[in-house]
Coordinates of C-alpha atoms and ligand atoms in Angstrom, one line a residue:
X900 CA 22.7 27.3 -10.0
X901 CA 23.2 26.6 -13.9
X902 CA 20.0 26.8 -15.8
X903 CA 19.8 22.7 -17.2
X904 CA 18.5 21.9 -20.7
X905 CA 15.3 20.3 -19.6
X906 CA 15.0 16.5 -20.7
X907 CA 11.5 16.1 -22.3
X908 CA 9.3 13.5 -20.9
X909 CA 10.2 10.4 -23.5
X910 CA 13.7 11.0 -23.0
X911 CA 13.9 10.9 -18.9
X912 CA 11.9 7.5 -19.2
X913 CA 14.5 6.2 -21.7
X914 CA 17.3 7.0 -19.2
X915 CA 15.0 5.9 -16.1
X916 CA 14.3 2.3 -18.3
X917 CA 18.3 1.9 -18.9
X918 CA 19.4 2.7 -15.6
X919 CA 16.8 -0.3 -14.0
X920 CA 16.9 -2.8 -16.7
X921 CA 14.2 -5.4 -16.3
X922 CA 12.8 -3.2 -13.9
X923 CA 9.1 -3.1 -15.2
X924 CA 7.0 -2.6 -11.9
X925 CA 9.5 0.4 -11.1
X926 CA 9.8 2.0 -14.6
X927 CA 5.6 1.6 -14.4
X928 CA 5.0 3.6 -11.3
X929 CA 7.5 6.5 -12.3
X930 CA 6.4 6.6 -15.5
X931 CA 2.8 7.3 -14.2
X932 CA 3.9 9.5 -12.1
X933 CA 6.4 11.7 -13.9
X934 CA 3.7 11.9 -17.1
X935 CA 1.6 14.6 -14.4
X936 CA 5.1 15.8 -12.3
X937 CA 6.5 16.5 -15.9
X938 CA 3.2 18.9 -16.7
X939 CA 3.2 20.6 -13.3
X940 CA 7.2 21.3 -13.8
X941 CA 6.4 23.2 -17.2
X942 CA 7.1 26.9 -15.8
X943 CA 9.3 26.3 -12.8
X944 CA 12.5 26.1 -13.6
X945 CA 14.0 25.1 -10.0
X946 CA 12.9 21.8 -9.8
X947 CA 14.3 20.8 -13.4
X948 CA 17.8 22.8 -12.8
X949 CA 18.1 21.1 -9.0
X950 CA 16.9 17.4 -11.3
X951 CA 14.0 16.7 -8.6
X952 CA 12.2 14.2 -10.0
X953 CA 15.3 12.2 -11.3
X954 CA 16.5 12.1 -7.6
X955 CA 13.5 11.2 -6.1
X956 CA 13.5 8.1 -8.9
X957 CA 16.9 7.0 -7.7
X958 CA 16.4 5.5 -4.4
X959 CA 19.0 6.8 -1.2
X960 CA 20.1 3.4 -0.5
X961 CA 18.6 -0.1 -2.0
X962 CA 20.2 -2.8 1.0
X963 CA 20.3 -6.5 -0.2
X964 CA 21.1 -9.6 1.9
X965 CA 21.0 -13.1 2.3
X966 CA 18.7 -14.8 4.9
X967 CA 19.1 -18.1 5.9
X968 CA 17.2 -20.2 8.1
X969 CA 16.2 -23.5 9.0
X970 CA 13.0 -25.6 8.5
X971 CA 11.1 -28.0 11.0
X972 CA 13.0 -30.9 8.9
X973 CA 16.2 -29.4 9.9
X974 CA 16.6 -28.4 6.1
X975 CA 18.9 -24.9 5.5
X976 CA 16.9 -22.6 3.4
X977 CA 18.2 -19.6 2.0
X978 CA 16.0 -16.2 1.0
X979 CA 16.8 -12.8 -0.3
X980 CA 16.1 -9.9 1.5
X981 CA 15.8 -6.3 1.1
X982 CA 15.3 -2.9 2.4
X983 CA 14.6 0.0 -0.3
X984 CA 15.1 3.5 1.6
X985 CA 13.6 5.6 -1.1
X986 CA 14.2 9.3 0.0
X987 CA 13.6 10.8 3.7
X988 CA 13.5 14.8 2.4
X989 CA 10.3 15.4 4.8
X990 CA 11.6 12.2 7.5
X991 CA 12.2 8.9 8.3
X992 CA 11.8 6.1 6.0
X993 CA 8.4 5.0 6.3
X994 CA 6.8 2.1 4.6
X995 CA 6.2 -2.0 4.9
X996 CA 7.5 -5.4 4.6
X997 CA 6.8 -7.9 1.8
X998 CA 7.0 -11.5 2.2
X999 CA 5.7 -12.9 -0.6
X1000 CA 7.3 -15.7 -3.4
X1001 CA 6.7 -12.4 -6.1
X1002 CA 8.9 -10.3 -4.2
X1003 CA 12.0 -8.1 -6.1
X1004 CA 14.4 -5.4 -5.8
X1005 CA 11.8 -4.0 -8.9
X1006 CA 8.6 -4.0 -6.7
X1007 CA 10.0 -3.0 -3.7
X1008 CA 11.9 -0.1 -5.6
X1009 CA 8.2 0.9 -6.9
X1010 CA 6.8 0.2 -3.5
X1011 CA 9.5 2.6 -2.1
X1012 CA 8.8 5.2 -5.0
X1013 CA 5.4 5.1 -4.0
X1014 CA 5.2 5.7 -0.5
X1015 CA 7.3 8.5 -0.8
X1016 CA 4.3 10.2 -2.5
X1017 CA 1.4 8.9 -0.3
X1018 CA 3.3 9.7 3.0
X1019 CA 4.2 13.4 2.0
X1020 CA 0.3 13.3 1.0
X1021 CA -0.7 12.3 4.4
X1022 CA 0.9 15.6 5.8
X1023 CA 2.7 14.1 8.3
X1024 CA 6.4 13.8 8.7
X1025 CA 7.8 10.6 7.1
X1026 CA 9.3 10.0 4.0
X1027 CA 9.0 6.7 1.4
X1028 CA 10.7 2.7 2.1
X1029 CA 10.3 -0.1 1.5
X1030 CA 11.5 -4.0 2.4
X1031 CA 10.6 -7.9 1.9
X1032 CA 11.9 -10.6 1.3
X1033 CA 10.9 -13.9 -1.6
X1034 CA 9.7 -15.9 1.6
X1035 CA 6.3 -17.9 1.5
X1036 CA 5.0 -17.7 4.8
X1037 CA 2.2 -19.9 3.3
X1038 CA 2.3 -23.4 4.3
X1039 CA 4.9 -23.2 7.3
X1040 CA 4.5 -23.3 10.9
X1041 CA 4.8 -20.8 13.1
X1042 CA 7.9 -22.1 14.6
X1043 CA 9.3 -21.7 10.4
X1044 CA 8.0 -18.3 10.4
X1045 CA 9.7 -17.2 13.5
X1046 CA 12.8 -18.4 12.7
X1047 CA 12.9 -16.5 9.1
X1048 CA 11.4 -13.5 10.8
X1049 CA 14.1 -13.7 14.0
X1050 CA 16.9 -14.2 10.9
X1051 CA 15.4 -11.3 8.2
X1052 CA 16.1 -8.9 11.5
X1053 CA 19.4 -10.1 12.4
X1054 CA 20.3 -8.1 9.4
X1055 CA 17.4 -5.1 8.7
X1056 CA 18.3 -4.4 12.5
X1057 CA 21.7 -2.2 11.4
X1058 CA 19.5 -0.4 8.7
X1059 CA 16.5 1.1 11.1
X1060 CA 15.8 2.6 13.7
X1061 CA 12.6 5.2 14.8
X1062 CA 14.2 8.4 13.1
X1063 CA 16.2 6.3 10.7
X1064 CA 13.6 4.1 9.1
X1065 CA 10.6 2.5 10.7
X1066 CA 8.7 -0.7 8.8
X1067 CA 5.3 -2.0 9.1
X1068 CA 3.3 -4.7 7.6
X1069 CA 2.6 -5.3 4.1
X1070 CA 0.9 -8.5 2.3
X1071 CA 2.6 -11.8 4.1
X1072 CA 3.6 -9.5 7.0
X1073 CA 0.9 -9.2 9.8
X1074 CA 0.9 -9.3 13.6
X1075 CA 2.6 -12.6 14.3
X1076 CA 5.2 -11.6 11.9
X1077 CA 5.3 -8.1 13.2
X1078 CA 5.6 -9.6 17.0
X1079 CA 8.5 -12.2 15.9
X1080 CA 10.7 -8.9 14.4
X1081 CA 9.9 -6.4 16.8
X1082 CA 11.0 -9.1 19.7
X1083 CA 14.2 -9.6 17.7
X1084 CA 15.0 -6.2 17.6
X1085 CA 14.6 -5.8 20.7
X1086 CA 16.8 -8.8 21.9
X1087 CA 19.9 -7.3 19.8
X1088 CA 19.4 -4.1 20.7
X1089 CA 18.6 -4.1 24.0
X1090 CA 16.1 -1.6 23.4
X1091 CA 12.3 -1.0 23.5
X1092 CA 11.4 1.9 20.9
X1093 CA 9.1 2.5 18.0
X1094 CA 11.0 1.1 15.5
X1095 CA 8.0 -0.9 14.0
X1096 CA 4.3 0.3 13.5
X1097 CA 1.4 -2.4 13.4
X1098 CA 2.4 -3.4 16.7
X1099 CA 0.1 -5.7 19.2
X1100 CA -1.6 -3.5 21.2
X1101 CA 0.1 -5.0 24.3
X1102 CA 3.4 -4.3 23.2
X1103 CA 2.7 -0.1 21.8
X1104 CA 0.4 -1.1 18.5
X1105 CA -2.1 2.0 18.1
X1106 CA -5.9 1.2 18.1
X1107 CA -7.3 1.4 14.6
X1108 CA -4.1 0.3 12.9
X1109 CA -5.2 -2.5 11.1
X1110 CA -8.6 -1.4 10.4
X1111 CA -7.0 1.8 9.0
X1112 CA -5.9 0.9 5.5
X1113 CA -9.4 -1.0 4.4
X1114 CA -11.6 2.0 6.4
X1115 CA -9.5 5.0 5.1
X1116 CA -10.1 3.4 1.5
X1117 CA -13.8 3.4 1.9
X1118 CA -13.3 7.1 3.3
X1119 CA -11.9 8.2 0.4
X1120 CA -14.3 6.9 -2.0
X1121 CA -17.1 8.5 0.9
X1122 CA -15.6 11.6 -0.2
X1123 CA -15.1 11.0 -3.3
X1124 CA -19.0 10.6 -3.5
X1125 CA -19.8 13.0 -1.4
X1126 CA -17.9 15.6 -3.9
X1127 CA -20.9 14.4 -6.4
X1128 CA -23.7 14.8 -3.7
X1129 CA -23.5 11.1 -3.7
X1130 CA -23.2 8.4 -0.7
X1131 CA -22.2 4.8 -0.4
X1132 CA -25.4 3.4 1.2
X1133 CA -27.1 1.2 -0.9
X1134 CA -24.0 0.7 -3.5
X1135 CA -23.1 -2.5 -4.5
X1136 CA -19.3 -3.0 -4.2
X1137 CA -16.5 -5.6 -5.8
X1138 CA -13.8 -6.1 -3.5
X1139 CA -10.2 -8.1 -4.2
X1140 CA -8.4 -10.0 -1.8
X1141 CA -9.3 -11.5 1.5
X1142 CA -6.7 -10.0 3.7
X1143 CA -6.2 -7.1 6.3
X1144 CA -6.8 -4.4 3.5
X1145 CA -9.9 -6.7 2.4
X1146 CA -12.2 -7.3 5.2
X1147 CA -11.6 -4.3 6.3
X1148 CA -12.9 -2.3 3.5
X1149 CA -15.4 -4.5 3.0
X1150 CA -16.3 -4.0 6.8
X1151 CA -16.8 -0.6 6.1
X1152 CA -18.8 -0.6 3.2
X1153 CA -21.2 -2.7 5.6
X1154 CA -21.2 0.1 8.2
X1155 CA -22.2 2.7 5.7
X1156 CA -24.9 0.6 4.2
X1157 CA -23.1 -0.7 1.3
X1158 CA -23.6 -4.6 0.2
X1159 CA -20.2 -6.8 -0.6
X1160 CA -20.7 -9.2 -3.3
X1161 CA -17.2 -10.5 -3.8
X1162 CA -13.6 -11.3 -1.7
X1163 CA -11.0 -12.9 -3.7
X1164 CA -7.5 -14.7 -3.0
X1165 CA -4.8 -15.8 -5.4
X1166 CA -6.7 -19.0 -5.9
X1167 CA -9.9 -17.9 -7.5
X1168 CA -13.0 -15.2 -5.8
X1169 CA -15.8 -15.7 -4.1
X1170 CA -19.9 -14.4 -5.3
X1171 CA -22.4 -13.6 -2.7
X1172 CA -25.2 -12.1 -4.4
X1173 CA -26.5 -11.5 -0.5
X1174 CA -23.9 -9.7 0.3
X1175 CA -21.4 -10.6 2.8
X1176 CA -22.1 -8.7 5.9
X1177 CA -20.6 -8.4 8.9
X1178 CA -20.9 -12.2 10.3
X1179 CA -19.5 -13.3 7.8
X1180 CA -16.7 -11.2 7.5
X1181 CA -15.7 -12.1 11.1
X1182 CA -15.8 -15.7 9.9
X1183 CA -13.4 -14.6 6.7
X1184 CA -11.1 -12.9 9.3
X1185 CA -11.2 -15.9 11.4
X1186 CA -10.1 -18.3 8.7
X1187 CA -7.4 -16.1 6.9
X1188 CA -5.7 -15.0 10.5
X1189 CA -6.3 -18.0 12.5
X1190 CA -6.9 -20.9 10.8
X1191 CA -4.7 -19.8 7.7
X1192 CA -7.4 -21.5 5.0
X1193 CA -8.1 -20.7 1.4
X1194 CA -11.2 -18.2 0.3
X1195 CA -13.0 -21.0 -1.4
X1196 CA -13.9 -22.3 1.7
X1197 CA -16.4 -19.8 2.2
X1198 CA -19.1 -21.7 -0.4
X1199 CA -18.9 -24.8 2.2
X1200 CA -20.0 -22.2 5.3
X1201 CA -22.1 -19.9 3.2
X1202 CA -25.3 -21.5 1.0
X1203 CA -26.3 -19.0 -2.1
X1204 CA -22.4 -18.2 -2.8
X1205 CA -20.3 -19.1 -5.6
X1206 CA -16.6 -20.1 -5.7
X1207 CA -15.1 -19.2 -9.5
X1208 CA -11.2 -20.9 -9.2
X1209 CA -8.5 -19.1 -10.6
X1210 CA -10.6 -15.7 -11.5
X1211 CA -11.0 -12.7 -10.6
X1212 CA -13.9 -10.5 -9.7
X1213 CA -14.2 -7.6 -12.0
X1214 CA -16.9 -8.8 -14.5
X1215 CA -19.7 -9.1 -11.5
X1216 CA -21.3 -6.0 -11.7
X1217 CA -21.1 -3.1 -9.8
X1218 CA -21.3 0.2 -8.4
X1219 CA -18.2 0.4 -6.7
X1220 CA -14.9 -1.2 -7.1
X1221 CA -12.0 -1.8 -4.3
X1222 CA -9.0 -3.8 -5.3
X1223 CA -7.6 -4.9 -2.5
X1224 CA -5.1 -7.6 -3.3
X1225 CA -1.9 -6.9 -5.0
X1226 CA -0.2 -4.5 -8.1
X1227 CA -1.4 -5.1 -11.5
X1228 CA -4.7 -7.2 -11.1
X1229 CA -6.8 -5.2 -12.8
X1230 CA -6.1 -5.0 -16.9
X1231 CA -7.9 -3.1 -19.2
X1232 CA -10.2 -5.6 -20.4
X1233 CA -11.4 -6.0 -16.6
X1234 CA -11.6 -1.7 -16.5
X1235 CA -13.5 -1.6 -19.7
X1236 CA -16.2 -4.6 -18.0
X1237 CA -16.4 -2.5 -14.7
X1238 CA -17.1 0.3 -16.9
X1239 CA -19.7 -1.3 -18.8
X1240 CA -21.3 -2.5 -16.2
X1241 CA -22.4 0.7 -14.5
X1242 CA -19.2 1.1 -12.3
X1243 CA -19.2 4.8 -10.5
X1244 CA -15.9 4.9 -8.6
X1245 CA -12.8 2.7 -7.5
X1246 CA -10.6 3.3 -4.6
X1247 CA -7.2 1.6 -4.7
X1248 CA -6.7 -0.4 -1.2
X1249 CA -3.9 -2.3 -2.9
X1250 CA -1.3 -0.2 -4.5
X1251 CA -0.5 -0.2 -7.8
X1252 CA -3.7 -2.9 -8.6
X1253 CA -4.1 -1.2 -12.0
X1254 CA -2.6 -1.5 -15.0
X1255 CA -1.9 2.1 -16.9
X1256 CA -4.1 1.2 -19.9
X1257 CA -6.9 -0.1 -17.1
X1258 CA -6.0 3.6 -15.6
X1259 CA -6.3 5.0 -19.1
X1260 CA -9.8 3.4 -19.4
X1261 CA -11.2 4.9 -16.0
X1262 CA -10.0 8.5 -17.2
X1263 CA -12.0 8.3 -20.7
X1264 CA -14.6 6.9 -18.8
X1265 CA -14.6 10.2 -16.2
X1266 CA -15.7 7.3 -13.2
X1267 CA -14.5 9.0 -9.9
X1268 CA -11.0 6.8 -9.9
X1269 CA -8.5 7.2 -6.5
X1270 CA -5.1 5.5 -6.6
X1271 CA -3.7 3.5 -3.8
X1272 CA -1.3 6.7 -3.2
X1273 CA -4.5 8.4 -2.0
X1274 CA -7.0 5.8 -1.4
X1275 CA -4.6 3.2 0.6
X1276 CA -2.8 6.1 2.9
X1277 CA -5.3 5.9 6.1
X1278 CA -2.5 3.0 7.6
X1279 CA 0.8 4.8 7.0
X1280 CA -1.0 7.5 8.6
X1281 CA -2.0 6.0 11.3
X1282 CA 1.6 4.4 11.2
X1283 CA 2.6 8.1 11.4
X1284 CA 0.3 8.2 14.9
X1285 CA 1.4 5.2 16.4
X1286 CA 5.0 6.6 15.9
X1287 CA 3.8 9.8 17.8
X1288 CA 1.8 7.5 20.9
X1289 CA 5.7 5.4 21.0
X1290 CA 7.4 8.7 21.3
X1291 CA 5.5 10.1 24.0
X1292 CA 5.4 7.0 25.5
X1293 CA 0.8 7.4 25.5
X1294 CA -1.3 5.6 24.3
X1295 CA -4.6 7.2 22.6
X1296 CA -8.2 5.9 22.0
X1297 CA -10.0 3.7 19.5
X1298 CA -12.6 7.0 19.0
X1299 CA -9.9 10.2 18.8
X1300 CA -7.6 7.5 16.5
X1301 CA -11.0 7.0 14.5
X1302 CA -11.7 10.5 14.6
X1303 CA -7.7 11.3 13.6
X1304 CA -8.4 9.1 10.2
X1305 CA -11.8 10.5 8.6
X1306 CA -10.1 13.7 9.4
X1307 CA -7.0 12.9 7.3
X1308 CA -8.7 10.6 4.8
X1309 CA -10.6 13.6 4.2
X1310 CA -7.8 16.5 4.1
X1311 CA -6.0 13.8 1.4
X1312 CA -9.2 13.6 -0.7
X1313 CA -9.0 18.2 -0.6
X1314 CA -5.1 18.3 -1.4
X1315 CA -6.0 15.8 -4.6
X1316 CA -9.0 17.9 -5.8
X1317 CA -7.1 21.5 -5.5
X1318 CA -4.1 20.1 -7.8
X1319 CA -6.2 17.4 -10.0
X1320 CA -9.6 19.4 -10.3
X1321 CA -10.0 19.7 -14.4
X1322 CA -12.7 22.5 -13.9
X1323 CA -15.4 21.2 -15.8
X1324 CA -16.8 18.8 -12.7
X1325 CA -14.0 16.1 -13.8
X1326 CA -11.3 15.6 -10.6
X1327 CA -7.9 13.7 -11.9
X1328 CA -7.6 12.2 -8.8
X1329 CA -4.1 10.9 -9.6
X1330 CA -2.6 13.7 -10.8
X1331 CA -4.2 15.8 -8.3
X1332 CA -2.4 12.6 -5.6
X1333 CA 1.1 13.2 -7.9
X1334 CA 1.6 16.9 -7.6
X1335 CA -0.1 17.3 -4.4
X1336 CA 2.8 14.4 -2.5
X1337 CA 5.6 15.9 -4.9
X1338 CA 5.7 19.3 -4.0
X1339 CA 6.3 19.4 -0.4
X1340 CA 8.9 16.4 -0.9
X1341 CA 10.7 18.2 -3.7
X1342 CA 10.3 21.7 -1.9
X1343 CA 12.2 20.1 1.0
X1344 CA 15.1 18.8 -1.1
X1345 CA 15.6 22.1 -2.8
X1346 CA 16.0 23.9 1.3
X1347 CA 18.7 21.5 1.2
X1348 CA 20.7 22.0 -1.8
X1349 CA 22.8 19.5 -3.3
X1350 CA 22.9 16.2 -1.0
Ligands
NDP1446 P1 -2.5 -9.5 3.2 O1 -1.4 -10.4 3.1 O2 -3.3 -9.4 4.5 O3 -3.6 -10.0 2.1 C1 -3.3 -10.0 0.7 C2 -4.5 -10.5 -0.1 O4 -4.2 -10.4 -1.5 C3 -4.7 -12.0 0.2 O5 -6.1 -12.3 0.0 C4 -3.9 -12.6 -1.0 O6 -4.3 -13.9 -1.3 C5 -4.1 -11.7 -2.1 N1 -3.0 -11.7 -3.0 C6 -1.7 -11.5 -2.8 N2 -1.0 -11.7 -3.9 C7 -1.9 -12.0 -4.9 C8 -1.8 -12.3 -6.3 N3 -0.6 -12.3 -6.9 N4 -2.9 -12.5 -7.0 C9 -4.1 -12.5 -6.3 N5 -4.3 -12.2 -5.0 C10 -3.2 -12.0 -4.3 O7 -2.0 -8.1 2.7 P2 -2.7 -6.7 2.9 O8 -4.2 -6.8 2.9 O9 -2.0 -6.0 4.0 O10 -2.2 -5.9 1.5 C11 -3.0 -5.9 0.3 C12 -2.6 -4.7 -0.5 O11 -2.8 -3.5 0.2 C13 -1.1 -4.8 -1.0 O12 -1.0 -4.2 -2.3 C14 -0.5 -3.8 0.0 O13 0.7 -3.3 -0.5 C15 -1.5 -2.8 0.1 N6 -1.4 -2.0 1.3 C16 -1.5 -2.5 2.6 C17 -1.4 -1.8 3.7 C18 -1.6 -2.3 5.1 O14 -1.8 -1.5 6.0 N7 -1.6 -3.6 5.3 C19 -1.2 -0.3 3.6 C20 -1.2 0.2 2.3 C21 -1.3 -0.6 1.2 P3 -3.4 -15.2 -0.9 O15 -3.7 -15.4 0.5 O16 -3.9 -16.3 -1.8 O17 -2.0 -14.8 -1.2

């Protein structure tokens, strides 16, 4: 193979930035992670020559298509949809499903980019997708949601398949939805398979699935403290968001003795300077999943609490910080007021949550920091398990799945320290998370040449 002329960093950004125009959330997330890959490459010549890290930014396949459906007023609606199949080197596409208004070809191609990373991390065999669709499942019936649901799989149907590609749930996308596509699937195809993770448990969903993302990112940050002698209980912690990703974390900080002082939606975050424990985090779960309300409601049910509409929680102060919401929802004003305010560690739940300058503030400050990549891996991986239980047709319990996660949340947190350890105490947990979920994807593509 012809020795290349090596593109320096600057330049491979210019040419990622022209080839996505408008692109931002994508040309973000590479750009973060090629600024580490691009150190790591220095002295080995094989990846640059075989132009690794430019194939793993173009995705295999991005698939785009129209979704129409009809409303309860008998109104034709039309959507976008898409599937993002980023690259399957170490096996199937693996990632979830976005229905949100926000949704693009740029943050799904991100999203893609991503997971490709945190699933090699998770040492199991799946590689990095991605799909959603610019539907507001906020507001409509259920009748409305299985109808857009029934419609999105009438096309992503052709495109999957349990070693092809195999989605899961992402913000907008929860059981109900899951149930609505799976049943789709199954109608067309006439046939019942793991072609979906996050599954009811009635119908092949694994136990600790949807406890897995929120739990495995209070893992991480366990281990991150524990690397420093240090525990949770006892920590005060700022959470973002209210949904799966959410209550769960903040159910686990609970069980570890931490105390929850915020949750947050799109419309504003709530302030519990009692913390919100674990009643009343069965009452949050209750009125996001069944009664579909808003998180200011919580002030009504809960004396002592404040509602603050249209803001967000980073300037209560803190030990601990998990966004939990969406990307980019953390700037770097709010990382320099978490900073200032004592904060130890943040563990991503959400991917992508912060901004590269708010990133850039957490590194100065040498706080323990763990990307989504990392922190937010526990539910492919368990994903990855239910995947396993579908193909052997078994079904395993709520303690060895429990068991299966600390164990992997744990042997993620190790591959980050022995590529991002800085030697003078310091762990770079991202750039321990980039080189540590690159190398095994890109040592795969180079076994298979060209293709
Ligand atoms: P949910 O839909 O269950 O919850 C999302 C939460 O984030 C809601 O409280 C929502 O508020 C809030 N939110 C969404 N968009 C915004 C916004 N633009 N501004 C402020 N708040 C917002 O999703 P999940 O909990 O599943 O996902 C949360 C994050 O975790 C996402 O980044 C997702 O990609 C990531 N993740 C999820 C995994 C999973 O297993 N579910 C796995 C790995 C990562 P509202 O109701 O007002 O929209």
């Amino acid at each position: 193979m012809a020795v290349s002329d090596h593109v320096d960093l600057p330049t491979f950004m210019e040419g990622v930035k022209k080839r996505n125009p408008g692109q931002t959330e994508f040309i973000q997330a590479v750009q973060e992670v090629a600024q580490d890959i691009y150190g790591f490459m220095e002295d080995k010549e094989a990846y640059h020559s075989a132009q690794i890290l430019r194939r793993i930014a173009e995705p295999d396949r991005v698939v785009s298509f129209r979704v129409c459906w009809e409303d309860d007023n008998h109104n034709i609606r039309v959507q976008r949809g898409w599937r993002v199949q980023n690259n399957n080197a170490i096996g199937p596409y693996k990632g979830g499903v976005r229905f949100h208004p926000s949704v693009t070809e740029s943050v799904l191609k991100f999203l893609a980019f991503e997971q490709t990373f945190k699933n090699s991390l998770t040492g199991l065999p799946m590689g990095g997708g991605k799909g959603g669709a610019n539907f507001n499942p906020k507001g409509k019936s259920d009748a409305e949601v299985m109808r857009f649901c029934q419609s999105f799989m009438t096309e992503l149907y052709r495109h999957i398949g349990p070693d092809t590609d195999v989605p899961a749930g992402d913000i907008g996308v929860g059981g109900r939805e899951i149930g609505y596509m799976f049943g789709q699937y199954k109608r067309i195809t006439n046939r019942w398979e793991g072609v979906l993770t996050g599954k009811g448990l009635e119908y092949g969903g694994s136990q600790m699935r949807p406890e897995a993302t929120g739990y495995g990112a209070v893992y991480f940050l366990e281990n991150m403290l524990k690397h420093k002698n240090d525990s949770i209980d006892g920590k005060t912690a700022v959470i973002s968001g209210s949904g799966n990703v959410a209550t769960h974390a903040a159910e686990q900080i609970t069980k570890q003795g931490g105390k929850v002082l915020t949750l947050s939606d799109s419309g504003g975050f709530i302030h519990d300077p009692d913390g919100i424990d674990q009643e009343k985090i069965d009452w949050i779960k209750d009125l996001k999943n069944n009664r579909r309300g808003r998180i200011s409601e919580y002030v009504d049910e809960f004396k002592g609490a404040s509602y603050h509409d249209g803001e967000r929680p980073w300037g209560v102060a803190c030990d601990v910080a998990l966004p939990c919401a969406t990307q980019n929802e953390l700037n770097k004003e709010e990382a320099k007021m978490l900073v200032d305010n004592g904060v130890i560690g943040v563990s991503e739940g959400a991917n992508m949550p912060t901004t590269l300058d708010g990133v850039h503030v957490f590194h100065d400050a040498k706080i323990m920091y763990g990307p989504g990549k990392a922190a937010n891996a526990g539910g492919v991986a368990v994903s990855g398990l239910e995947m396993s239980q579908n193909a052997e047709r078994i079904a395993w319990d709520n303690e060895r799945l429990g068991n299966m996660l600390t164990d992997l949340m744990r042997g993620i947190h190790e591959k980050c320290v022995e590529y991002g350890d800085q030697g003078d105490g310091y762990v770079d947990y991202v750039k321990g998370a980039n080189i540590a979920g690159f190398k095994k994807v890109a040592d795969a593509m180079l076994a298979y040449g060209v293709v």
